[in-house]
């Protein structure tokens, strides 16, 4: 073969042409627009070479939010996606954006994945630059650790301390989630609990029912009984119309009644709207009747914290004696 002036052979391979793969932005848009979880996995598997960390996180996030996500739990393409993410995180040579780490952590918890090393890697990244994270991102990561039951105490303590320092930048919803995460992790961080209690107490009217009740139950679960009881008493005074707001205040109504801090009018409303329907449904089940899962979920949602004493009292009105014990 003839040689060129530079000494290279004219039969050498041609220079590579433009890439036929998708750009990261187009790949992420394609993943976000996928119809179902199998489509998401087909896209990630078909574009393995172009799959970067952000695109993989987008895929995991989309999967975790899809109502049919349980259908792909045993799909090997999901296992490969998780493996790829784990490998990228373990590399430690990349710079990960804080929002992507937060998304990855919550997707892990939502999907119930069984590779805790991924979360420990995320914890290590958070620990190295916790001040670079927004408070909302720290709450998301901390709650993900709690929901996944992963006690990486170095990361948890770092996030808790930073959130305590910047709690004034958190929304009421985020304050409630911070408290809930500490309770799930059984993390008795006194400075954090004091700050959470002060934040809820000073802006009680701004707190939605769910966030306020999460703060109360978290304080109670972590041994701050007097502080939680005081907060609940103030909430009863500030929201006297809670029994009439069954749609957006049922959590507060249930918490006050179960904790014994509710006025008679609240207790009557709780009995009528929650306990009696729930007891009637349980009696139907005991009698062999079938109940739709949607009906059971609706009943459970109205009283997420139902005490044994209240259940026994409601059943008594149906002629059922409820007992409890260690046997």
mmCIF file of C-alpha atoms in Angstrom:
data_model
loop_
_atom_site.group_PDB
_atom_site.id
_atom_site.type_symbol
_atom_site.label_atom_id
_atom_site.label_comp_id
_atom_site.label_asym_id
_atom_site.label_seq_id
_atom_site.Cartn_x
_atom_site.Cartn_y
_atom_site.Cartn_z
ATOM 1 C CA UNK A 1 0.000 0.000 0.000
ATOM 2 C CA UNK A 2 1.191 3.489 -0.779
ATOM 3 C CA UNK A 3 2.327 5.565 2.158
ATOM 4 C CA UNK A 4 1.613 9.221 2.784
ATOM 5 C CA UNK A 5 4.279 11.794 3.424
ATOM 6 C CA UNK A 6 3.729 11.394 7.144
ATOM 7 C CA UNK A 7 4.604 7.709 6.893
ATOM 8 C CA UNK A 8 1.113 6.394 7.613
ATOM 9 C CA UNK A 9 -0.494 3.793 5.414
ATOM 10 C CA UNK A 10 -3.370 4.779 3.145
ATOM 11 C CA UNK A 11 -5.119 1.579 4.285
ATOM 12 C CA UNK A 12 -5.371 2.770 7.927
ATOM 13 C CA UNK A 13 -8.843 3.031 9.558
ATOM 14 C CA UNK A 14 -10.780 6.200 8.746
ATOM 15 C CA UNK A 15 -11.224 8.849 11.382
ATOM 16 C CA UNK A 16 -14.292 8.199 13.491
ATOM 17 C CA UNK A 17 -17.403 10.043 12.398
ATOM 18 C CA UNK A 18 -19.847 11.914 14.618
ATOM 19 C CA UNK A 19 -21.283 9.911 17.509
ATOM 20 C CA UNK A 20 -24.584 8.240 16.837
ATOM 21 C CA UNK A 21 -25.415 8.139 20.569
ATOM 22 C CA UNK A 22 -27.732 10.500 22.382
ATOM 23 C CA UNK A 23 -26.449 13.497 24.308
ATOM 24 C CA UNK A 24 -26.907 13.365 28.074
ATOM 25 C CA UNK A 25 -29.713 15.934 27.905
ATOM 26 C CA UNK A 26 -31.623 14.054 25.205
ATOM 27 C CA UNK A 27 -31.136 10.748 27.022
ATOM 28 C CA UNK A 28 -32.513 12.217 30.245
ATOM 29 C CA UNK A 29 -35.502 13.682 28.380
ATOM 30 C CA UNK A 30 -36.158 10.296 26.776
ATOM 31 C CA UNK A 31 -36.032 8.556 30.172
ATOM 32 C CA UNK A 32 -38.314 11.144 31.767
ATOM 33 C CA UNK A 33 -40.836 10.701 28.951
ATOM 34 C CA UNK A 34 -40.955 6.902 29.156
ATOM 35 C CA UNK A 35 -44.446 5.470 29.546
ATOM 36 C CA UNK A 36 -43.776 2.664 32.028
ATOM 37 C CA UNK A 37 -41.018 1.186 34.186
ATOM 38 C CA UNK A 38 -40.106 -1.441 31.586
ATOM 39 C CA UNK A 39 -39.650 1.343 29.028
ATOM 40 C CA UNK A 40 -37.285 3.172 31.402
ATOM 41 C CA UNK A 41 -35.157 0.054 31.797
ATOM 42 C CA UNK A 42 -35.183 -0.619 28.061
ATOM 43 C CA UNK A 43 -33.829 2.880 27.433
ATOM 44 C CA UNK A 44 -31.079 2.659 30.056
ATOM 45 C CA UNK A 45 -30.058 -0.801 28.883
ATOM 46 C CA UNK A 46 -30.061 0.256 25.243
ATOM 47 C CA UNK A 47 -27.862 3.307 25.952
ATOM 48 C CA UNK A 48 -25.377 1.788 28.371
ATOM 49 C CA UNK A 49 -22.409 3.546 26.758
ATOM 50 C CA UNK A 50 -24.011 6.996 27.064
ATOM 51 C CA UNK A 51 -25.363 6.468 30.578
ATOM 52 C CA UNK A 52 -23.750 8.975 32.932
ATOM 53 C CA UNK A 53 -24.460 9.453 36.646
ATOM 54 C CA UNK A 54 -27.130 12.116 36.193
ATOM 55 C CA UNK A 55 -28.994 10.067 33.557
ATOM 56 C CA UNK A 56 -28.851 6.976 35.780
ATOM 57 C CA UNK A 57 -30.235 8.984 38.722
ATOM 58 C CA UNK A 58 -33.041 10.344 36.520
ATOM 59 C CA UNK A 59 -33.924 6.755 35.572
ATOM 60 C CA UNK A 60 -33.914 5.552 39.174
ATOM 61 C CA UNK A 61 -35.994 8.567 40.242
ATOM 62 C CA UNK A 62 -38.587 7.993 37.502
ATOM 63 C CA UNK A 63 -38.817 4.312 38.461
ATOM 64 C CA UNK A 64 -39.249 5.118 42.160
ATOM 65 C CA UNK A 65 -42.190 7.442 41.448
ATOM 66 C CA UNK A 66 -44.032 5.163 39.044
ATOM 67 C CA UNK A 67 -47.147 3.442 40.472
ATOM 68 C CA UNK A 68 -46.132 0.177 38.755
ATOM 69 C CA UNK A 69 -42.551 0.168 40.027
ATOM 70 C CA UNK A 70 -42.991 -3.165 41.832
ATOM 71 C CA UNK A 71 -43.318 -4.889 38.454
ATOM 72 C CA UNK A 72 -39.595 -4.465 37.754
ATOM 73 C CA UNK A 73 -38.233 -5.424 41.184
ATOM 74 C CA UNK A 74 -36.711 -8.640 39.805
ATOM 75 C CA UNK A 75 -35.760 -7.291 36.388
ATOM 76 C CA UNK A 76 -32.051 -7.805 35.753
ATOM 77 C CA UNK A 77 -31.891 -4.474 33.938
ATOM 78 C CA UNK A 78 -32.789 -2.755 37.210
ATOM 79 C CA UNK A 79 -30.020 -4.712 38.923
ATOM 80 C CA UNK A 80 -27.601 -3.489 36.225
ATOM 81 C CA UNK A 81 -28.742 0.122 36.644
ATOM 82 C CA UNK A 82 -28.178 -0.096 40.393
ATOM 83 C CA UNK A 83 -24.795 -1.760 39.827
ATOM 84 C CA UNK A 84 -23.746 1.032 37.458
ATOM 85 C CA UNK A 85 -24.791 3.728 39.940
ATOM 86 C CA UNK A 86 -22.995 1.935 42.746
ATOM 87 C CA UNK A 87 -19.844 1.674 40.657
ATOM 88 C CA UNK A 88 -19.941 5.384 39.780
ATOM 89 C CA UNK A 89 -20.401 6.365 43.429
ATOM 90 C CA UNK A 90 -17.633 4.025 44.587
ATOM 91 C CA UNK A 91 -15.218 5.507 42.051
ATOM 92 C CA UNK A 92 -14.912 8.681 44.093
ATOM 93 C CA UNK A 93 -13.326 10.498 41.141
ATOM 94 C CA UNK A 94 -16.408 12.393 40.026
ATOM 95 C CA UNK A 95 -17.994 15.544 41.390
ATOM 96 C CA UNK A 96 -21.647 14.811 42.146
ATOM 97 C CA UNK A 97 -24.241 17.547 42.361
ATOM 98 C CA UNK A 98 -26.017 17.700 45.706
ATOM 99 C CA UNK A 99 -29.485 17.549 44.154
ATOM 100 C CA UNK A 100 -28.578 14.377 42.243
ATOM 101 C CA UNK A 101 -27.312 12.711 45.428
ATOM 102 C CA UNK A 102 -30.546 13.643 47.210
ATOM 103 C CA UNK A 103 -32.641 12.234 44.356
ATOM 104 C CA UNK A 104 -30.579 9.052 44.305
ATOM 105 C CA UNK A 105 -30.956 8.536 48.057
ATOM 106 C CA UNK A 106 -34.737 8.980 48.069
ATOM 107 C CA UNK A 107 -35.151 6.758 45.006
ATOM 108 C CA UNK A 108 -33.124 4.077 46.795
ATOM 109 C CA UNK A 109 -35.431 4.266 49.820
ATOM 110 C CA UNK A 110 -38.629 4.368 47.756
ATOM 111 C CA UNK A 111 -37.628 1.306 45.732
ATOM 112 C CA UNK A 112 -36.477 -0.616 48.813
ATOM 113 C CA UNK A 113 -33.174 -1.533 47.214
ATOM 114 C CA UNK A 114 -30.828 -3.901 49.001
ATOM 115 C CA UNK A 115 -27.426 -2.370 48.271
ATOM 116 C CA UNK A 116 -26.655 -0.267 51.372
ATOM 117 C CA UNK A 117 -23.146 0.438 50.127
ATOM 118 C CA UNK A 118 -24.739 2.954 47.743
ATOM 119 C CA UNK A 119 -26.192 4.866 50.673
ATOM 120 C CA UNK A 120 -22.924 4.761 52.588
ATOM 121 C CA UNK A 121 -21.211 6.284 49.540
ATOM 122 C CA UNK A 122 -23.841 9.026 49.446
ATOM 123 C CA UNK A 123 -23.315 9.552 53.175
ATOM 124 C CA UNK A 124 -19.576 9.936 52.615
ATOM 125 C CA UNK A 125 -20.198 12.526 49.895
ATOM 126 C CA UNK A 126 -22.568 14.451 52.170
ATOM 127 C CA UNK A 127 -20.087 14.341 55.034
ATOM 128 C CA UNK A 128 -17.317 15.802 52.882
ATOM 129 C CA UNK A 129 -19.302 18.896 51.875
ATOM 130 C CA UNK A 130 -22.451 19.101 53.966
ATOM 131 C CA UNK A 131 -22.449 22.905 53.777
ATOM 132 C CA UNK A 132 -22.847 22.755 49.987
ATOM 133 C CA UNK A 133 -26.251 21.082 50.302
ATOM 134 C CA UNK A 134 -29.482 23.040 50.476
ATOM 135 C CA UNK A 135 -31.504 22.385 53.649
ATOM 136 C CA UNK A 136 -34.244 20.757 51.542
ATOM 137 C CA UNK A 137 -31.662 18.369 50.054
ATOM 138 C CA UNK A 138 -30.293 17.468 53.481
ATOM 139 C CA UNK A 139 -33.817 16.715 54.725
ATOM 140 C CA UNK A 140 -34.393 14.475 51.698
ATOM 141 C CA UNK A 141 -31.161 12.534 52.246
ATOM 142 C CA UNK A 142 -31.746 12.206 55.999
ATOM 143 C CA UNK A 143 -35.308 10.989 55.472
ATOM 144 C CA UNK A 144 -34.067 8.501 52.858
ATOM 145 C CA UNK A 145 -31.594 7.066 55.390
ATOM 146 C CA UNK A 146 -34.448 6.780 57.890
ATOM 147 C CA UNK A 147 -36.891 5.118 55.482
ATOM 148 C CA UNK A 148 -34.181 2.694 54.334
ATOM 149 C CA UNK A 149 -33.214 2.018 57.984
ATOM 150 C CA UNK A 150 -29.541 2.738 57.356
ATOM 151 C CA UNK A 151 -27.763 4.157 60.392
ATOM 152 C CA UNK A 152 -24.662 5.820 59.002
ATOM 153 C CA UNK A 153 -24.176 7.815 62.197
ATOM 154 C CA UNK A 154 -21.308 9.986 60.935
ATOM 155 C CA UNK A 155 -23.406 11.230 58.014
ATOM 156 C CA UNK A 156 -26.597 11.426 60.095
ATOM 157 C CA UNK A 157 -24.959 13.520 62.809
ATOM 158 C CA UNK A 158 -23.367 15.829 60.228
ATOM 159 C CA UNK A 159 -26.715 16.380 58.476
ATOM 160 C CA UNK A 160 -28.550 16.847 61.765
ATOM 161 C CA UNK A 161 -26.075 19.453 63.001
ATOM 162 C CA UNK A 162 -26.182 21.379 59.704
ATOM 163 C CA UNK A 163 -29.986 21.301 59.556
ATOM 164 C CA UNK A 164 -30.184 22.495 63.163
ATOM 165 C CA UNK A 165 -27.928 25.412 62.246
ATOM 166 C CA UNK A 166 -30.035 26.313 59.190
ATOM 167 C CA UNK A 167 -33.494 25.312 60.400
ATOM 168 C CA UNK A 168 -34.823 28.823 59.752
ATOM 169 C CA UNK A 169 -34.336 28.103 56.034
ATOM 170 C CA UNK A 170 -36.601 25.027 56.151
ATOM 171 C CA UNK A 171 -40.294 25.034 55.318
ATOM 172 C CA UNK A 172 -42.787 23.665 57.885
ATOM 173 C CA UNK A 173 -43.072 20.495 55.776
ATOM 174 C CA UNK A 174 -39.280 20.047 55.882
ATOM 175 C CA UNK A 175 -39.179 20.653 59.652
ATOM 176 C CA UNK A 176 -41.740 17.864 60.064
ATOM 177 C CA UNK A 177 -39.744 15.528 57.830
ATOM 178 C CA UNK A 178 -36.547 16.315 59.754
ATOM 179 C CA UNK A 179 -38.296 15.410 63.012
ATOM 180 C CA UNK A 180 -39.793 12.255 61.491
ATOM 181 C CA UNK A 181 -36.394 11.111 60.223
ATOM 182 C CA UNK A 182 -34.819 11.547 63.654
ATOM 183 C CA UNK A 183 -37.644 9.539 65.222
ATOM 184 C CA UNK A 184 -37.369 6.701 62.688
ATOM 185 C CA UNK A 185 -33.610 6.583 63.253
ATOM 186 C CA UNK A 186 -34.094 6.784 67.049
ATOM 187 C CA UNK A 187 -31.586 9.622 66.973
ATOM 188 C CA UNK A 188 -31.872 11.640 70.195
ATOM 189 C CA UNK A 189 -30.115 14.802 69.087
ATOM 190 C CA UNK A 190 -31.195 17.218 71.836
ATOM 191 C CA UNK A 191 -30.097 20.436 70.076
ATOM 192 C CA UNK A 192 -32.014 19.352 66.960
ATOM 193 C CA UNK A 193 -35.147 18.429 68.921
ATOM 194 C CA UNK A 194 -35.066 21.730 70.808
ATOM 195 C CA UNK A 195 -34.715 23.659 67.550
ATOM 196 C CA UNK A 196 -37.548 21.675 65.931
ATOM 197 C CA UNK A 197 -39.825 22.278 68.910
ATOM 198 C CA UNK A 198 -39.059 26.027 68.889
ATOM 199 C CA UNK A 199 -39.649 26.248 65.132
ATOM 200 C CA UNK A 200 -43.028 24.523 65.367
ATOM 201 C CA UNK A 201 -44.107 26.451 68.442
ATOM 202 C CA UNK A 202 -43.209 29.859 67.023
ATOM 203 C CA UNK A 203 -44.959 29.306 63.682
ATOM 204 C CA UNK A 204 -47.778 26.987 64.662
ATOM 205 C CA UNK A 205 -50.327 28.474 62.262
ATOM 206 C CA UNK A 206 -47.999 27.906 59.312
ATOM 207 C CA UNK A 207 -47.683 24.175 59.943
ATOM 208 C CA UNK A 208 -49.988 21.815 58.036
ATOM 209 C CA UNK A 209 -51.546 19.022 60.056
ATOM 210 C CA UNK A 210 -49.151 16.308 58.842
ATOM 211 C CA UNK A 211 -46.004 18.310 59.611
ATOM 212 C CA UNK A 212 -47.236 19.366 63.040
ATOM 213 C CA UNK A 213 -48.234 15.851 64.031
ATOM 214 C CA UNK A 214 -44.904 14.479 62.830
ATOM 215 C CA UNK A 215 -43.140 16.917 65.144
ATOM 216 C CA UNK A 216 -45.363 15.890 68.064
ATOM 217 C CA UNK A 217 -45.003 12.135 67.573
ATOM 218 C CA UNK A 218 -41.250 12.477 67.039
ATOM 219 C CA UNK A 219 -40.799 14.431 70.269
ATOM 220 C CA UNK A 220 -42.932 11.862 72.073
ATOM 221 C CA UNK A 221 -41.062 8.884 70.591
ATOM 222 C CA UNK A 222 -37.679 10.363 71.519
ATOM 223 C CA UNK A 223 -38.569 10.941 75.156
ATOM 224 C CA UNK A 224 -39.522 14.626 74.958
ATOM 225 C CA UNK A 225 -42.993 13.898 76.371
ATOM 226 C CA UNK A 226 -43.559 17.190 78.196
ATOM 227 C CA UNK A 227 -42.399 19.261 75.217
ATOM 228 C CA UNK A 228 -44.608 17.291 72.850
ATOM 229 C CA UNK A 229 -47.625 17.522 75.138
ATOM 230 C CA UNK A 230 -47.196 21.286 75.474
ATOM 231 C CA UNK A 231 -46.976 21.654 71.696
ATOM 232 C CA UNK A 232 -50.121 19.583 71.228
ATOM 233 C CA UNK A 233 -52.062 21.600 73.814
ATOM 234 C CA UNK A 234 -51.119 24.799 72.016
ATOM 235 C CA UNK A 235 -52.203 23.274 68.701
ATOM 236 C CA UNK A 236 -55.618 22.433 70.164
ATOM 237 C CA UNK A 237 -55.983 26.058 71.230
ATOM 238 C CA UNK A 238 -54.783 27.494 67.923
ATOM 239 C CA UNK A 239 -56.906 25.166 65.742
ATOM 240 C CA UNK A 240 -60.252 24.910 67.560
ATOM 241 C CA UNK A 241 -62.017 24.140 64.259
ATOM 242 C CA UNK A 242 -60.001 20.955 63.591
ATOM 243 C CA UNK A 243 -63.039 18.651 64.125
ATOM 244 C CA UNK A 244 -64.828 20.462 61.283
ATOM 245 C CA UNK A 245 -61.782 20.250 58.974
ATOM 246 C CA UNK A 246 -61.869 16.505 58.515
ATOM 247 C CA UNK A 247 -60.093 16.640 55.165
ATOM 248 C CA UNK A 248 -56.920 18.525 56.118
ATOM 249 C CA UNK A 249 -56.734 18.149 59.910
ATOM 250 C CA UNK A 250 -57.517 14.486 60.629
ATOM 251 C CA UNK A 251 -53.922 13.749 61.669
ATOM 252 C CA UNK A 252 -54.047 16.488 64.321
ATOM 253 C CA UNK A 253 -57.470 15.308 65.461
ATOM 254 C CA UNK A 254 -56.225 11.733 65.832
ATOM 255 C CA UNK A 255 -53.018 12.744 67.637
ATOM 256 C CA UNK A 256 -54.839 14.935 70.154
ATOM 257 C CA UNK A 257 -57.427 12.237 70.891
ATOM 258 C CA UNK A 258 -54.934 9.397 71.188
ATOM 259 C CA UNK A 259 -52.683 11.497 73.434
ATOM 260 C CA UNK A 260 -55.590 12.438 75.684
ATOM 261 C CA UNK A 261 -55.282 16.163 74.968
ATOM 262 C CA UNK A 262 -58.540 16.632 73.072
ATOM 263 C CA UNK A 263 -61.685 18.445 74.216
ATOM 264 C CA UNK A 264 -64.971 16.528 74.229
ATOM 265 C CA UNK A 265 -66.027 17.973 70.863
ATOM 266 C CA UNK A 266 -62.818 16.668 69.280
ATOM 267 C CA UNK A 267 -63.323 13.257 70.857
ATOM 268 C CA UNK A 268 -66.895 13.034 69.585
ATOM 269 C CA UNK A 269 -65.771 13.914 66.069
ATOM 270 C CA UNK A 270 -62.954 11.353 66.233
ATOM 271 C CA UNK A 271 -65.351 8.658 67.393
ATOM 272 C CA UNK A 272 -67.862 9.391 64.648
ATOM 273 C CA UNK A 273 -65.488 9.888 61.735
ATOM 274 C CA UNK A 274 -62.767 7.359 62.536
ATOM 275 C CA UNK A 275 -63.310 4.897 65.344
ATOM 276 C CA UNK A 276 -66.816 3.672 64.600
ATOM 277 C CA UNK A 277 -66.257 3.158 60.858
ATOM 278 C CA UNK A 278 -62.958 1.447 61.597
ATOM 279 C CA UNK A 279 -64.468 -0.808 64.235
ATOM 280 C CA UNK A 280 -67.386 -1.675 61.937
ATOM 281 C CA UNK A 281 -64.956 -2.618 59.162
ATOM 282 C CA UNK A 282 -62.942 -4.814 61.532
ATOM 283 C CA UNK A 283 -66.132 -6.501 62.691
ATOM 284 C CA UNK A 284 -67.070 -7.204 59.056
ATOM 285 C CA UNK A 285 -63.669 -8.735 58.434
ATOM 286 C CA UNK A 286 -63.988 -10.866 61.550
ATOM 287 C CA UNK A 287 -67.336 -12.086 60.256
ATOM 288 C CA UNK A 288 -65.806 -13.202 56.956
ATOM 289 C CA UNK A 289 -66.926 -10.281 54.795
ATOM 290 C CA UNK A 290 -64.617 -8.917 52.103
ATOM 291 C CA UNK A 291 -63.463 -5.298 52.134
ATOM 292 C CA UNK A 292 -61.820 -3.471 49.267
ATOM 293 C CA UNK A 293 -58.187 -2.535 49.806
ATOM 294 C CA UNK A 294 -59.053 1.047 48.871
ATOM 295 C CA UNK A 295 -61.555 1.200 51.750
ATOM 296 C CA UNK A 296 -58.991 -0.089 54.228
ATOM 297 C CA UNK A 297 -56.392 2.399 53.017
ATOM 298 C CA UNK A 298 -58.889 5.259 53.317
ATOM 299 C CA UNK A 299 -59.693 4.276 56.899
ATOM 300 C CA UNK A 300 -56.038 3.904 57.830
ATOM 301 C CA UNK A 301 -55.213 7.321 56.389
ATOM 302 C CA UNK A 302 -57.703 9.055 58.677
ATOM 303 C CA UNK A 303 -55.983 7.834 61.853
ATOM 304 C CA UNK A 304 -52.327 6.948 61.339
ATOM 305 C CA UNK A 305 -51.733 6.844 65.109
ATOM 306 C CA UNK A 306 -54.589 4.928 66.716
ATOM 307 C CA UNK A 307 -54.242 4.021 70.379
ATOM 308 C CA UNK A 308 -55.355 0.708 71.911
ATOM 309 C CA UNK A 309 -57.565 2.415 74.480
ATOM 310 C CA UNK A 310 -59.557 4.219 71.798
ATOM 311 C CA UNK A 311 -59.923 1.082 69.710
ATOM 312 C CA UNK A 312 -61.247 -0.823 72.737
ATOM 313 C CA UNK A 313 -63.741 1.932 73.544
ATOM 314 C CA UNK A 314 -65.081 2.030 70.000
ATOM 315 C CA UNK A 315 -65.405 -1.761 69.823
ATOM 316 C CA UNK A 316 -67.255 -1.762 73.121
ATOM 317 C CA UNK A 317 -70.097 0.182 71.476
ATOM 318 C CA UNK A 318 -70.491 -2.797 69.126
ATOM 319 C CA UNK A 319 -70.576 -5.280 71.989
ATOM 320 C CA UNK A 320 -67.000 -6.443 71.399
ATOM 321 C CA UNK A 321 -64.621 -6.750 74.356
ATOM 322 C CA UNK A 322 -61.044 -5.941 73.324
ATOM 323 C CA UNK A 323 -58.196 -7.116 75.540
ATOM 324 C CA UNK A 324 -54.432 -6.811 75.241
ATOM 325 C CA UNK A 325 -51.482 -8.534 76.805
ATOM 326 C CA UNK A 326 -48.252 -10.323 76.149
ATOM 327 C CA UNK A 327 -49.915 -13.625 75.252
#
